[in-house]
Amino acid sequence: MQRLSRNTNIRVSLPAVCFVWQIAMIILFGVFIRYDEESDAHWVEFRRENNITSDIENDFYFRYPSFQDVHVMIFVGFGFLMTFLKRYSFGGVGFNFLIAAFGLQWALLMQGWFHALNPETGKITIGVESLINADFCCAGSLIAYGALLGKVSPVQLLVVTLFGVTLFAVEEYIILDLLHCRDAGGSMVIHAFGGYYGLAISWVLYRPNLHQSKRLNGSVYHSDVFAMIGTLFLWMFWPSFNSAITDHGDGQHRAAINTYLALASSVLTTVAISSMSQKRGKLDMVHIQNATLAGGVAMGTAAEFMITPYGSLIVGFCTGIISTFGYLFVTPFLEKHLKLQDTCGVHNLHAMPGMLGGFIGAIVAAAADESVYSREGLINTFDFEGEFANRSVGTQGGFQAAGTCVAIAFGLVGGAIVGFILRFPIWGDPADDNCYDDEVYWEVPEDEEAIPPVLEYNNHMIHKHQDISESNFSVEQS
């Protein structure tokens, strides 16, 4: 019961962290960050020296449309997907905004130190692709937020983001550079890492008395509609997400097609399993909001490979089923037996499909054949150049599988460590009886009608359709 005494006053801690960390970003950017040759005023000279005939060949014109789509996914898609809780919409979309705004700055530095640091000048050069990669980096922390939604303070979320972006940059460097894995859409480095990172933190921060907030751990009609807006933005733009940083030409084209098909397939199987799970065949909005996206997650690694259009449909078909089953059975099991409270069910949408996507990529890579790809296509798709010129497709498949394991290990171990840091009683996190409520951290306008107490357990996963009108009488009588 000690959490009931928690002080949620963050008037000093939140402004202090925001000001100090933002000033630190300004100083670090001043020391390290510079424009790359395609965004610098010397572009005119660079273009002439490299016989570039037109400004159209500037990478901005290739990448900016994809950047816009990914940016919308991060801020609108992820943000609104988390608005399903009846009294936590401000926190869902507002703290998502805060995490991403800080995270992208820290990501430009962390990823820059690993990937774009010029050893001669000691500077990091950034361009439009850097912005896309920074958004990808933020996605890992936003996924982790889904598991912690409603149970942590904004100061804790900034700590989660600081460590999450740092861990992401390290595991990304190991997986993409040292192991030389291909993971264009981030099944491994983004989804598997972010999912298990959030789950590990949530497991360490387990609240045995969270049932005291069960009245607010559920949705209402309009909050589920808002969350569906997030789903549709994510669903529409996921082909851009998976293809944003792939090679110009066939790789990018193929990644968009494969993701598009996998997403479409996962919708039908999600609807099928959701309907089958209810006696009268009614659909559960939780499944439609989340499991319909699982095809995009699972296609992240193999998106640019020659998995074939029907192979993409198979991936979406299977992951839609697996993700929906996760919401029906795995989430309640994790909470009951492993003491793991996963608010958004990130295990079912990100962790498990991300892990599957990593292994699907490993299988497709190992099965790659010169007759399908052509010799040049094989070299181009898997970057078999330089020190990796003699790597076989079988070896590549093995390294792809190893990369998936590295991502999961970083998520679990890193999340456990961060979780223990967040256990210190200094962060202003809410008490067990005060979770899932915007009033703890936001100025909330008065509602026209109060929310009546729900007499029966009202979780986002189950018992969504009970009639709550019975409780109105008790409110009036009191």
GROMACS .gro file of C-alpha atoms in nm:
model
  478
    1MET     CA    1   0.000   0.000   0.000
    2GLN     CA    2   0.303   0.232   0.007
    3ARG     CA    3   0.228   0.370  -0.340
    4LEU     CA    4  -0.084   0.541  -0.202
    5SER     CA    5   0.143   0.799  -0.040
    6ARG     CA    6   0.315   0.894  -0.366
    7ASN     CA    7   0.348   1.268  -0.431
    8THR     CA    8   0.244   1.346  -0.790
    9ASN     CA    9   0.349   1.712  -0.776
   10ILE     CA   10   0.590   1.752  -1.070
   11ARG     CA   11   0.603   2.133  -1.074
   12VAL     CA   12   0.977   2.127  -1.005
   13SER     CA   13   1.095   1.797  -1.153
   14LEU     CA   14   0.924   1.816  -1.495
   15PRO     CA   15   1.027   2.175  -1.580
   16ALA     CA   16   1.379   2.104  -1.448
   17VAL     CA   17   1.421   1.796  -1.667
   18CYS     CA   18   1.272   1.967  -1.974
   19PHE     CA   19   1.484   2.283  -1.942
   20VAL     CA   20   1.811   2.111  -1.851
   21TRP     CA   21   1.781   1.841  -2.115
   22GLN     CA   22   1.677   2.087  -2.388
   23ILE     CA   23   1.970   2.317  -2.304
   24ALA     CA   24   2.196   2.011  -2.317
   25MET     CA   25   2.058   1.931  -2.664
   26ILE     CA   26   2.135   2.286  -2.782
   27ILE     CA   27   2.493   2.262  -2.655
   28LEU     CA   28   2.553   1.914  -2.799
   29PHE     CA   29   2.402   2.012  -3.135
   30GLY     CA   30   2.626   2.320  -3.138
   31VAL     CA   31   2.933   2.103  -3.080
   32PHE     CA   32   2.851   1.806  -3.305
   33ILE     CA   33   2.568   1.854  -3.557
   34ARG     CA   34   2.616   2.004  -3.903
   35TYR     CA   35   2.426   1.988  -4.234
   36ASP     CA   36   2.533   1.717  -4.478
   37GLU     CA   37   2.646   1.801  -4.833
   38GLU     CA   38   2.291   1.778  -4.969
   39SER     CA   39   2.145   2.025  -4.720
   40ASP     CA   40   2.444   2.260  -4.699
   41ALA     CA   41   2.476   2.584  -4.899
   42HIS     CA   42   2.777   2.425  -5.069
   43TRP     CA   43   2.535   2.191  -5.253
   44VAL     CA   44   2.583   2.395  -5.573
   45GLU     CA   45   2.958   2.328  -5.568
   46PHE     CA   46   2.906   1.964  -5.466
   47ARG     CA   47   2.663   1.916  -5.753
   48ARG     CA   48   2.909   2.059  -6.006
   49GLU     CA   49   3.206   1.857  -5.874
   50ASN     CA   50   3.009   1.529  -5.885
   51ASN     CA   51   2.849   1.591  -6.227
   52ILE     CA   52   2.499   1.600  -6.079
   53THR     CA   53   2.279   1.757  -6.343
   54SER     CA   54   1.970   1.855  -6.145
   55ASP     CA   55   1.850   1.947  -5.797
   56ILE     CA   56   1.597   1.666  -5.835
   57GLU     CA   57   1.882   1.423  -5.758
   58ASN     CA   58   1.912   1.570  -5.408
   59ASP     CA   59   1.807   1.295  -5.164
   60PHE     CA   60   1.544   1.529  -5.019
   61TYR     CA   61   1.320   1.466  -5.319
   62PHE     CA   62   1.351   1.087  -5.280
   63ARG     CA   63   1.307   1.071  -4.904
   64TYR     CA   64   1.088   1.362  -4.793
   65PRO     CA   65   0.750   1.207  -4.890
   66SER     CA   66   0.840   0.897  -4.688
   67PHE     CA   67   0.962   1.117  -4.402
   68GLN     CA   68   0.627   1.297  -4.393
   69ASP     CA   69   0.441   0.967  -4.372
   70VAL     CA   70   0.666   0.830  -4.097
   71HIS     CA   71   0.638   1.160  -3.906
   72VAL     CA   72   0.258   1.140  -3.918
   73MET     CA   73   0.273   0.781  -3.790
   74ILE     CA   74   0.492   0.880  -3.494
   75PHE     CA   75   0.291   1.182  -3.380
   76VAL     CA   76  -0.064   1.115  -3.500
   77GLY     CA   77  -0.074   0.737  -3.545
   78PHE     CA   78   0.097   0.630  -3.224
   79GLY     CA   79  -0.053   0.924  -3.034
   80PHE     CA   80  -0.417   0.858  -3.117
   81LEU     CA   81  -0.380   0.481  -3.092
   82MET     CA   82  -0.318   0.540  -2.720
   83THR     CA   83  -0.633   0.744  -2.660
   84PHE     CA   84  -0.858   0.442  -2.600
   85LEU     CA   85  -0.865   0.484  -2.219
   86LYS     CA   86  -1.178   0.670  -2.113
   87ARG     CA   87  -0.994   0.926  -1.896
   88TYR     CA   88  -0.640   0.923  -2.036
   89SER     CA   89  -0.664   1.072  -2.386
   90PHE     CA   90  -0.464   1.385  -2.293
   91GLY     CA   91  -0.190   1.163  -2.150
   92GLY     CA   92  -0.199   0.925  -2.445
   93VAL     CA   93  -0.156   1.181  -2.721
   94GLY     CA   94   0.018   1.454  -2.515
   95PHE     CA   95   0.293   1.245  -2.356
   96ASN     CA   96   0.345   1.072  -2.692
   97PHE     CA   97   0.416   1.422  -2.829
   98LEU     CA   98   0.664   1.493  -2.548
   99ILE     CA   99   0.849   1.160  -2.585
  100ALA     CA  100   0.887   1.197  -2.961
  101ALA     CA  101   0.994   1.564  -2.950
  102PHE     CA  102   1.276   1.492  -2.703
  103GLY     CA  103   1.357   1.151  -2.847
  104LEU     CA  104   1.419   1.268  -3.202
  105GLN     CA  105   1.678   1.522  -3.084
  106TRP     CA  106   1.864   1.269  -2.871
  107ALA     CA  107   1.835   1.014  -3.153
  108LEU     CA  108   2.004   1.245  -3.404
  109LEU     CA  109   2.300   1.263  -3.166
  110MET     CA  110   2.312   0.896  -3.063
  111GLN     CA  111   2.267   0.759  -3.415
  112GLY     CA  112   2.504   1.023  -3.548
  113TRP     CA  113   2.783   0.918  -3.311
  114PHE     CA  114   2.746   0.557  -3.429
  115HIS     CA  115   2.677   0.607  -3.801
  116ALA     CA  116   2.766   0.955  -3.925
  117LEU     CA  117   3.057   1.087  -3.716
  118ASN     CA  118   3.340   1.221  -3.930
  119PRO     CA  119   3.663   1.112  -3.756
  120GLU     CA  120   3.859   1.399  -3.912
  121THR     CA  121   3.629   1.684  -3.811
  122GLY     CA  122   3.454   1.521  -3.513
  123LYS     CA  123   3.119   1.638  -3.654
  124ILE     CA  124   2.793   1.459  -3.732
  125THR     CA  125   2.629   1.550  -4.063
  126ILE     CA  126   2.252   1.516  -4.095
  127GLY     CA  127   2.009   1.513  -4.385
  128VAL     CA  128   1.655   1.398  -4.453
  129GLU     CA  129   1.744   1.028  -4.404
  130SER     CA  130   1.877   1.117  -4.059
  131LEU     CA  131   1.535   1.260  -3.972
  132ILE     CA  132   1.363   0.937  -4.080
  133ASN     CA  133   1.604   0.728  -3.873
  134ALA     CA  134   1.552   0.954  -3.570
  135ASP     CA  135   1.176   0.899  -3.598
  136PHE     CA  136   1.238   0.524  -3.616
  137CYS     CA  137   1.449   0.551  -3.302
  138CYS     CA  138   1.165   0.732  -3.119
  139ALA     CA  139   0.924   0.457  -3.221
  140GLY     CA  140   1.101   0.211  -2.990
  141SER     CA  141   1.035   0.432  -2.686
  142LEU     CA  142   0.676   0.504  -2.795
  143ILE     CA  143   0.610   0.130  -2.820
  144ALA     CA  144   0.748   0.090  -2.468
  145TYR     CA  145   0.515   0.369  -2.352
  146GLY     CA  146   0.220   0.157  -2.466
  147ALA     CA  147   0.299  -0.105  -2.199
  148LEU     CA  148   0.327   0.169  -1.932
  149LEU     CA  149   0.031   0.382  -2.040
  150GLY     CA  150  -0.151   0.542  -1.749
  151LYS     CA  151   0.086   0.413  -1.479
  152VAL     CA  152   0.388   0.644  -1.500
  153SER     CA  153   0.467   1.015  -1.475
  154PRO     CA  154   0.594   1.234  -1.761
  155VAL     CA  155   0.932   1.257  -1.585
  156GLN     CA  156   0.957   0.878  -1.587
  157LEU     CA  157   0.866   0.877  -1.956
  158LEU     CA  158   1.152   1.113  -2.035
  159VAL     CA  159   1.387   0.879  -1.848
  160VAL     CA  160   1.244   0.584  -2.044
  161THR     CA  161   1.310   0.778  -2.366
  162LEU     CA  162   1.665   0.882  -2.269
  163PHE     CA  163   1.768   0.522  -2.202
  164GLY     CA  164   1.545   0.379  -2.477
  165VAL     CA  165   1.704   0.591  -2.751
  166THR     CA  166   2.053   0.514  -2.615
  167LEU     CA  167   1.989   0.138  -2.607
  168PHE     CA  168   1.826   0.156  -2.951
  169ALA     CA  169   2.130   0.326  -3.105
  170VAL     CA  170   2.365   0.063  -2.959
  171GLU     CA  171   2.158  -0.242  -3.061
  172GLU     CA  172   2.094  -0.090  -3.404
  173TYR     CA  173   2.470  -0.046  -3.455
  174ILE     CA  174   2.538  -0.405  -3.348
  175ILE     CA  175   2.259  -0.553  -3.563
  176LEU     CA  176   2.293  -0.343  -3.879
  177ASP     CA  177   2.666  -0.265  -3.882
  178LEU     CA  178   2.849  -0.541  -3.695
  179LEU     CA  179   2.619  -0.833  -3.783
  180HIS     CA  180   2.531  -0.672  -4.119
  181CYS     CA  181   2.161  -0.760  -4.094
  182ARG     CA  182   1.896  -0.611  -4.321
  183ASP     CA  183   1.599  -0.467  -4.133
  184ALA     CA  184   1.447  -0.186  -4.337
  185GLY     CA  185   1.114  -0.173  -4.154
  186GLY     CA  186   1.257  -0.249  -3.811
  187SER     CA  187   1.086  -0.576  -3.712
  188MET     CA  188   1.395  -0.646  -3.504
  189VAL     CA  189   1.551  -0.315  -3.410
  190ILE     CA  190   1.225  -0.121  -3.357
  191HIS     CA  191   0.937  -0.354  -3.274
  192ALA     CA  192   1.101  -0.650  -3.101
  193PHE     CA  193   1.333  -0.419  -2.906
  194GLY     CA  194   1.066  -0.160  -2.818
  195GLY     CA  195   0.808  -0.422  -2.725
  196TYR     CA  196   1.031  -0.621  -2.493
  197TYR     CA  197   1.186  -0.301  -2.351
  198GLY     CA  198   0.840  -0.180  -2.244
  199LEU     CA  199   0.733  -0.522  -2.116
  200ALA     CA  200   1.047  -0.556  -1.901
  201ILE     CA  201   0.994  -0.211  -1.749
  202SER     CA  202   0.628  -0.289  -1.681
  203TRP     CA  203   0.723  -0.621  -1.520
  204VAL     CA  204   0.968  -0.451  -1.281
  205LEU     CA  205   0.711  -0.179  -1.202
  206TYR     CA  206   0.436  -0.434  -1.127
  207ARG     CA  207   0.156  -0.285  -0.915
  208PRO     CA  208  -0.017  -0.552  -0.701
  209ASN     CA  209  -0.294  -0.306  -0.608
  210LEU     CA  210  -0.364  -0.175  -0.958
  211HIS     CA  211  -0.717  -0.314  -0.932
  212GLN     CA  212  -0.792   0.002  -0.730
  213SER     CA  213  -0.790   0.190  -1.064
  214LYS     CA  214  -0.986  -0.073  -1.256
  215ARG     CA  215  -1.281   0.164  -1.304
  216LEU     CA  216  -1.075   0.373  -1.547
  217ASN     CA  217  -0.885   0.090  -1.716
  218GLY     CA  218  -1.128   0.068  -2.003
  219SER     CA  219  -1.271   0.255  -2.299
  220VAL     CA  220  -1.593   0.436  -2.385
  221TYR     CA  221  -1.751   0.475  -2.725
  222HIS     CA  222  -1.580   0.796  -2.831
  223SER     CA  223  -1.236   0.702  -2.693
  224ASP     CA  224  -1.235   0.387  -2.905
  225VAL     CA  225  -1.326   0.596  -3.212
  226PHE     CA  226  -1.032   0.830  -3.142
  227ALA     CA  227  -0.800   0.530  -3.109
  228MET     CA  228  -0.929   0.398  -3.441
  229ILE     CA  229  -0.811   0.723  -3.603
  230GLY     CA  230  -0.460   0.633  -3.490
  231THR     CA  231  -0.500   0.282  -3.628
  232LEU     CA  232  -0.605   0.407  -3.971
  233PHE     CA  233  -0.316   0.655  -3.996
  234LEU     CA  234  -0.071   0.381  -3.900
  235TRP     CA  235  -0.232   0.131  -4.137
  236MET     CA  236  -0.230   0.369  -4.436
  237PHE     CA  237   0.127   0.489  -4.392
  238TRP     CA  238   0.295   0.162  -4.287
  239PRO     CA  239   0.414   0.090  -4.645
  240SER     CA  240   0.611   0.417  -4.619
  241PHE     CA  241   0.747   0.316  -4.279
  242ASN     CA  242   0.886  -0.014  -4.407
  243SER     CA  243   1.021   0.130  -4.733
  244ALA     CA  244   1.145   0.471  -4.616
  245ILE     CA  245   1.518   0.394  -4.597
  246THR     CA  246   1.545   0.108  -4.844
  247ASP     CA  247   1.754   0.140  -5.162
  248HIS     CA  248   1.614   0.364  -5.435
  249GLY     CA  249   1.440   0.169  -5.705
  250ASP     CA  250   1.326  -0.190  -5.681
  251GLY     CA  251   1.395  -0.236  -5.306
  252GLN     CA  252   1.176   0.054  -5.203
  253HIS     CA  253   0.908  -0.035  -5.454
  254ARG     CA  254   0.898  -0.400  -5.340
  255ALA     CA  255   0.892  -0.307  -4.969
  256ALA     CA  256   0.584  -0.088  -5.018
  257ILE     CA  257   0.400  -0.360  -5.214
  258ASN     CA  258   0.482  -0.637  -4.966
  259THR     CA  259   0.376  -0.428  -4.665
  260TYR     CA  260   0.056  -0.314  -4.836
  261LEU     CA  261  -0.047  -0.674  -4.901
  262ALA     CA  262   0.047  -0.805  -4.555
  263LEU     CA  263  -0.158  -0.531  -4.389
  264ALA     CA  264  -0.463  -0.605  -4.602
  265SER     CA  265  -0.442  -0.976  -4.523
  266SER     CA  266  -0.408  -0.922  -4.148
  267VAL     CA  267  -0.733  -0.721  -4.138
  268LEU     CA  268  -0.944  -1.012  -4.258
  269THR     CA  269  -0.797  -1.270  -4.024
  270THR     CA  270  -0.820  -1.030  -3.731
  271VAL     CA  271  -1.190  -0.975  -3.802
  272ALA     CA  272  -1.242  -1.350  -3.841
  273ILE     CA  273  -1.078  -1.445  -3.509
  274SER     CA  274  -1.240  -1.154  -3.325
  275SER     CA  275  -1.584  -1.264  -3.444
  276MET     CA  276  -1.519  -1.631  -3.367
  277SER     CA  277  -1.418  -1.546  -3.009
  278GLN     CA  278  -1.762  -1.408  -2.917
  279LYS     CA  279  -2.072  -1.623  -2.874
  280ARG     CA  280  -2.281  -1.395  -3.097
  281GLY     CA  281  -1.995  -1.319  -3.337
  282LYS     CA  282  -1.964  -0.953  -3.239
  283LEU     CA  283  -1.634  -0.776  -3.308
  284ASP     CA  284  -1.409  -0.636  -3.034
  285MET     CA  285  -1.270  -0.292  -3.117
  286VAL     CA  286  -0.946  -0.373  -2.930
  287HIS     CA  287  -0.861  -0.637  -3.188
  288ILE     CA  288  -0.950  -0.413  -3.482
  289GLN     CA  289  -0.742  -0.124  -3.344
  290ASN     CA  290  -0.430  -0.332  -3.294
  291ALA     CA  291  -0.405  -0.676  -3.452
  292THR     CA  292  -0.492  -0.535  -3.798
  293LEU     CA  293  -0.149  -0.368  -3.791
  294ALA     CA  294   0.047  -0.684  -3.707
  295GLY     CA  295   0.110  -0.763  -4.074
  296GLY     CA  296   0.303  -0.438  -4.113
  297VAL     CA  297   0.517  -0.516  -3.806
  298ALA     CA  298   0.596  -0.872  -3.918
  299MET     CA  299   0.683  -0.760  -4.271
  300GLY     CA  300   0.941  -0.505  -4.152
  301THR     CA  301   1.253  -0.718  -4.203
  302ALA     CA  302   1.154  -0.913  -4.514
  303ALA     CA  303   0.977  -0.621  -4.686
  304GLU     CA  304   1.259  -0.552  -4.934
  305PHE     CA  305   1.331  -0.922  -4.999
  306MET     CA  306   1.174  -1.129  -5.279
  307ILE     CA  307   0.917  -1.282  -5.045
  308THR     CA  308   0.661  -1.271  -5.334
  309PRO     CA  309   0.316  -1.108  -5.316
  310TYR     CA  310   0.145  -1.429  -5.201
  311GLY     CA  311   0.416  -1.472  -4.937
  312SER     CA  312   0.326  -1.127  -4.804
  313LEU     CA  313  -0.040  -1.230  -4.783
  314ILE     CA  314   0.061  -1.542  -4.587
  315VAL     CA  315   0.260  -1.332  -4.338
  316GLY     CA  316  -0.036  -1.099  -4.284
  317PHE     CA  317  -0.277  -1.394  -4.261
  318CYS     CA  318  -0.078  -1.565  -3.988
  319THR     CA  319   0.018  -1.259  -3.782
  320GLY     CA  320  -0.339  -1.129  -3.776
  321ILE     CA  321  -0.444  -1.460  -3.618
  322ILE     CA  322  -0.150  -1.471  -3.375
  323SER     CA  323  -0.192  -1.109  -3.263
  324THR     CA  324  -0.567  -1.146  -3.202
  325PHE     CA  325  -0.509  -1.464  -3.003
  326GLY     CA  326  -0.255  -1.265  -2.803
  327TYR     CA  327  -0.523  -1.017  -2.696
  328LEU     CA  328  -0.767  -1.296  -2.616
  329PHE     CA  329  -0.536  -1.526  -2.420
  330VAL     CA  330  -0.174  -1.412  -2.383
  331THR     CA  331  -0.232  -1.070  -2.222
  332PRO     CA  332  -0.458  -1.210  -1.945
  333PHE     CA  333  -0.209  -1.495  -1.892
  334LEU     CA  334   0.087  -1.255  -1.860
  335GLU     CA  335  -0.097  -1.042  -1.606
  336LYS     CA  336  -0.221  -1.336  -1.399
  337HIS     CA  337   0.084  -1.560  -1.398
  338LEU     CA  338   0.385  -1.341  -1.482
  339LYS     CA  339   0.264  -1.025  -1.301
  340LEU     CA  340   0.306  -0.824  -1.620
  341GLN     CA  341   0.058  -0.540  -1.670
  342ASP     CA  342   0.061  -0.444  -2.039
  343THR     CA  343  -0.188  -0.160  -2.086
  344CYS     CA  344  -0.192  -0.146  -2.468
  345GLY     CA  345  -0.102  -0.508  -2.534
  346VAL     CA  346   0.230  -0.419  -2.699
  347HIS     CA  347   0.332  -0.784  -2.664
  348ASN     CA  348   0.068  -0.877  -2.922
  349LEU     CA  349   0.121  -0.593  -3.169
  350HIS     CA  350   0.495  -0.524  -3.147
  351ALA     CA  351   0.701  -0.772  -2.943
  352MET     CA  352   0.567  -1.101  -3.077
  353PRO     CA  353   0.508  -0.993  -3.442
  354GLY     CA  354   0.846  -0.814  -3.435
  355MET     CA  355   1.019  -1.131  -3.320
  356LEU     CA  356   0.833  -1.333  -3.585
  357GLY     CA  357   0.922  -1.073  -3.847
  358GLY     CA  358   1.291  -1.106  -3.761
  359PHE     CA  359   1.281  -1.482  -3.800
  360ILE     CA  360   1.071  -1.459  -4.118
  361GLY     CA  361   1.342  -1.231  -4.258
  362ALA     CA  362   1.606  -1.487  -4.159
  363ILE     CA  363   1.422  -1.768  -4.340
  364VAL     CA  364   1.360  -1.562  -4.655
  365ALA     CA  365   1.723  -1.447  -4.661
  366ALA     CA  366   1.856  -1.800  -4.618
  367ALA     CA  367   1.630  -1.920  -4.901
  368ALA     CA  368   1.741  -1.643  -5.140
  369ASP     CA  369   1.854  -1.776  -5.475
  370GLU     CA  370   2.050  -1.624  -5.761
  371SER     CA  371   1.789  -1.745  -6.011
  372VAL     CA  372   1.527  -1.535  -5.831
  373TYR     CA  373   1.732  -1.225  -5.745
  374SER     CA  374   2.002  -1.235  -6.018
  375ARG     CA  375   2.364  -1.203  -5.910
  376GLU     CA  376   2.359  -0.824  -5.901
  377GLY     CA  377   2.018  -0.821  -5.734
  378LEU     CA  378   2.144  -1.051  -5.460
  379ILE     CA  379   2.447  -0.828  -5.396
  380ASN     CA  380   2.231  -0.515  -5.398
  381THR     CA  381   1.953  -0.652  -5.174
  382PHE     CA  382   2.182  -0.789  -4.903
  383ASP     CA  383   2.473  -0.545  -4.950
  384PHE     CA  384   2.722  -0.825  -5.015
  385GLU     CA  385   3.008  -0.580  -5.062
  386GLY     CA  386   3.342  -0.501  -4.900
  387GLU     CA  387   3.417  -0.729  -4.607
  388PHE     CA  388   3.080  -0.904  -4.660
  389ALA     CA  389   3.136  -0.974  -5.032
  390ASN     CA  390   3.186  -1.347  -4.977
  391ARG     CA  391   2.901  -1.401  -4.731
  392SER     CA  392   2.656  -1.671  -4.841
  393VAL     CA  393   2.279  -1.635  -4.815
  394GLY     CA  394   2.273  -1.916  -4.557
  395THR     CA  395   2.519  -1.727  -4.339
  396GLN     CA  396   2.314  -1.410  -4.388
  397GLY     CA  397   2.005  -1.594  -4.266
  398GLY     CA  398   2.192  -1.706  -3.954
  399PHE     CA  399   2.304  -1.352  -3.879
  400GLN     CA  400   1.947  -1.225  -3.934
  401ALA     CA  401   1.824  -1.471  -3.668
  402ALA     CA  402   2.108  -1.366  -3.436
  403GLY     CA  403   2.012  -1.002  -3.485
  404THR     CA  404   1.658  -1.078  -3.369
  405CYS     CA  405   1.795  -1.237  -3.051
  406VAL     CA  406   2.020  -0.934  -2.989
  407ALA     CA  407   1.721  -0.699  -3.017
  408ILE     CA  408   1.516  -0.907  -2.770
  409ALA     CA  409   1.808  -0.930  -2.526
  410PHE     CA  410   1.869  -0.554  -2.534
  411GLY     CA  411   1.498  -0.492  -2.475
  412LEU     CA  412   1.463  -0.732  -2.182
  413VAL     CA  413   1.791  -0.655  -2.003
  414GLY     CA  414   1.782  -0.282  -2.072
  415GLY     CA  415   1.416  -0.260  -1.972
  416ALA     CA  416   1.479  -0.443  -1.644
  417ILE     CA  417   1.761  -0.202  -1.554
  418VAL     CA  418   1.555   0.105  -1.645
  419GLY     CA  419   1.259  -0.037  -1.452
  420PHE     CA  420   1.468  -0.061  -1.134
  421ILE     CA  421   1.581   0.301  -1.184
  422LEU     CA  422   1.215   0.406  -1.214
  423ARG     CA  423   1.126   0.230  -0.889
  424PHE     CA  424   1.292   0.505  -0.685
  425PRO     CA  425   1.015   0.714  -0.521
  426ILE     CA  426   1.129   1.045  -0.672
  427TRP     CA  427   0.956   1.056  -1.008
  428GLY     CA  428   0.604   1.169  -0.913
  429ASP     CA  429   0.431   0.857  -1.046
  430PRO     CA  430   0.062   0.809  -0.960
  431ALA     CA  431  -0.068   0.598  -0.673
  432ASP     CA  432  -0.227   0.259  -0.741
  433ASP     CA  433  -0.574   0.407  -0.699
  434ASN     CA  434  -0.496   0.703  -0.927
  435CYS     CA  435  -0.377   0.546  -1.253
  436TYR     CA  436  -0.531   0.595  -1.599
  437ASP     CA  437  -0.657   0.941  -1.502
  438ASP     CA  438  -0.558   1.263  -1.681
  439GLU     CA  439  -0.644   1.476  -1.377
  440VAL     CA  440  -0.321   1.369  -1.207
  441TYR     CA  441  -0.103   1.558  -1.460
  442TRP     CA  442  -0.338   1.771  -1.672
  443GLU     CA  443  -0.585   2.054  -1.628
  444VAL     CA  444  -0.899   1.874  -1.739
  445PRO     CA  445  -1.220   2.063  -1.834
  446GLU     CA  446  -1.533   1.951  -1.651
  447ASP     CA  447  -1.738   1.690  -1.832
  448GLU     CA  448  -2.104   1.747  -1.903
  449GLU     CA  449  -2.175   1.413  -1.745
  450ALA     CA  450  -1.980   1.227  -1.484
  451ILE     CA  451  -1.859   0.873  -1.544
  452PRO     CA  452  -2.064   0.636  -1.328
  453PRO     CA  453  -1.868   0.378  -1.131
  454VAL     CA  454  -1.847   0.037  -1.295
  455LEU     CA  455  -1.937  -0.240  -1.056
  456GLU     CA  456  -1.769  -0.514  -1.256
  457TYR     CA  457  -1.404  -0.535  -1.364
  458ASN     CA  458  -1.377  -0.324  -1.680
  459ASN     CA  459  -1.051  -0.405  -1.854
  460HIS     CA  460  -0.963  -0.290  -2.206
  461MET     CA  461  -0.935  -0.654  -2.309
  462ILE     CA  462  -1.249  -0.813  -2.164
  463HIS     CA  463  -1.601  -0.733  -2.039
  464LYS     CA  464  -1.630  -0.437  -2.275
  465HIS     CA  465  -2.001  -0.476  -2.333
  466GLN     CA  466  -2.152  -0.502  -1.991
  467ASP     CA  467  -2.442  -0.272  -1.918
  468ILE     CA  468  -2.314  -0.002  -1.682
  469SER     CA  469  -2.648   0.174  -1.647
  470GLU     CA  470  -2.717  -0.030  -1.333
  471SER     CA  471  -2.470   0.186  -1.144
  472ASN     CA  472  -2.651   0.517  -1.216
  473PHE     CA  473  -2.894   0.456  -0.931
  474SER     CA  474  -2.618   0.433  -0.673
  475VAL     CA  475  -2.469   0.759  -0.795
  476GLU     CA  476  -2.799   0.942  -0.762
  477GLN     CA  477  -2.865   0.794  -0.419
  478SER     CA  478  -2.528   0.907  -0.288
   0.00000   0.00000   0.00000
